[in-house]
C-alpha positions as a printed Julia matrix, in Angstrom:
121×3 Matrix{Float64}:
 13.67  -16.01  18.2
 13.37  -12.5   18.92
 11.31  -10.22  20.79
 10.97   -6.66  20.25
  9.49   -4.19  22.72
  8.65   -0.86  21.47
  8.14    2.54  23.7
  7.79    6.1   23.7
  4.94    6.88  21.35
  2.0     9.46  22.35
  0.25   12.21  21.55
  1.94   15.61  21.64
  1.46   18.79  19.58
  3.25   20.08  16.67
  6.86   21.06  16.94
  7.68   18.66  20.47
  9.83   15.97  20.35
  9.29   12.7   21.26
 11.65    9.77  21.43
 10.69    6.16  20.65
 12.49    2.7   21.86
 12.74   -0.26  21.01
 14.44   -3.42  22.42
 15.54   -6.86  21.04
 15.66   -9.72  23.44
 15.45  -13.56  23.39
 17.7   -16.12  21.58
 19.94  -14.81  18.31
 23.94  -14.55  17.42
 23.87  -11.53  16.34
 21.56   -8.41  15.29
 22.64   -6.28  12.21
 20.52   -3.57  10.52
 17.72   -1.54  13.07
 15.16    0.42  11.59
 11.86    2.34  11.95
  9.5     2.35   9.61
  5.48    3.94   9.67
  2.25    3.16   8.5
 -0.43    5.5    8.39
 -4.21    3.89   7.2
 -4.69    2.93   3.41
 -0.87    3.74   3.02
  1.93    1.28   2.83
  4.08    1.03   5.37
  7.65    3.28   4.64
 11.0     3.41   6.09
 11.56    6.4    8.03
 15.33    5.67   9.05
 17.75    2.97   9.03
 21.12    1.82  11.15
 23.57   -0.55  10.18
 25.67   -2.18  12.52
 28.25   -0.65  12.06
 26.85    3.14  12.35
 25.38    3.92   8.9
 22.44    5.42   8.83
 19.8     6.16   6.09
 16.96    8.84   6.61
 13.38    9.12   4.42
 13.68   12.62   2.78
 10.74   13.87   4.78
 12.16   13.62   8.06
 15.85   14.39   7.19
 17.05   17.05   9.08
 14.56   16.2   11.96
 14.33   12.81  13.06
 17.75   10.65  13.96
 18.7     7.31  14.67
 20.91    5.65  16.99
 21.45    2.01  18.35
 22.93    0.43  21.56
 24.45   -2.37  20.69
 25.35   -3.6   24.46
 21.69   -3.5   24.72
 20.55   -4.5   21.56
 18.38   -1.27  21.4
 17.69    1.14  18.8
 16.31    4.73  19.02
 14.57    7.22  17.21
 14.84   10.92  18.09
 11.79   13.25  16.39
 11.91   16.82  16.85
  9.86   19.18  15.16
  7.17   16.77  14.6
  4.44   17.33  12.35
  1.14   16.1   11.85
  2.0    14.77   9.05
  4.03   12.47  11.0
  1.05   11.08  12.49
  1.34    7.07  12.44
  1.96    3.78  13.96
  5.98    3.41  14.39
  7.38   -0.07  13.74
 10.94   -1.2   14.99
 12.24   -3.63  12.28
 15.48   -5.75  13.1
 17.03   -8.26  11.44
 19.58  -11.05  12.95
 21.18  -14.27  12.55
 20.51  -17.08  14.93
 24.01  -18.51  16.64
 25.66  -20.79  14.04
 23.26  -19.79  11.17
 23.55  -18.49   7.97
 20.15  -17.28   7.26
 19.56  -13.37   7.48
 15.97  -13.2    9.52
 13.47  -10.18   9.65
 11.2    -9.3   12.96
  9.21   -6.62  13.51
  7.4    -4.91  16.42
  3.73   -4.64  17.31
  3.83   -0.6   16.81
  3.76    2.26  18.99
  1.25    5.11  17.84
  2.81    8.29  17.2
 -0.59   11.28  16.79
  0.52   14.76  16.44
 -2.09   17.79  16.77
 -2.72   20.63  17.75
């Protein structure tokens, strides 16, 4: 099993940076992609970025440019960097990770509780 504890949301105004957290603990082999994804309500929850593990990343097209990714795999953490934030960026932040348990085959999927992001002015 693993447990993921998300950080670093808040309410800021528009243009500020903010940098969110989120770390994987508990029992698994190994942890491959890390992403972030947002839900705002009455929308469907959409990726914002994505890591692989070795490095790869993958960006949503509205915060390309802006927002960036990055993982510690000593630490099993992954990051996300947002500058320039909008209010349209407004939402609840979820760290997605998914992992194989130690002698396992079987690709699993966990996600955070969410971290609420609000930007305005």
């Amino acid at each position: 099993q693993v447990q993921l504890v998300e950080s670093g949301g808040g309410l800021v105004q528009p243009g500020v940076s903010l940098r969110l957290s989120c770390a994987a603990s508990g029992s698994f082999g190994s942890i491959y992609d890390m992403a972030w994804y947002r839900q705002t309500p009455g929308k469907q929850r959409e990726l914002v970025a994505s890591i692989t593990g070795s490095g790869s990343t993958n960006y949503a097209d509205s915060v390309k440019g802006r927002f960036t990714i990055a993982r510690d795999n000593a630490n099993n953490t992954v990051f996300l960097q947002m500058n320039s934030l909008k209010p349209e960026d407004t939402a609840v932040y979820y760290c997605n990770v998914k992992y194989r348990l130690s002698g396992y085959l079987t690709l699993h999927d966990r996600w955070g509780k969410g971290t609420l992001v609000t930007v305005s002015s």
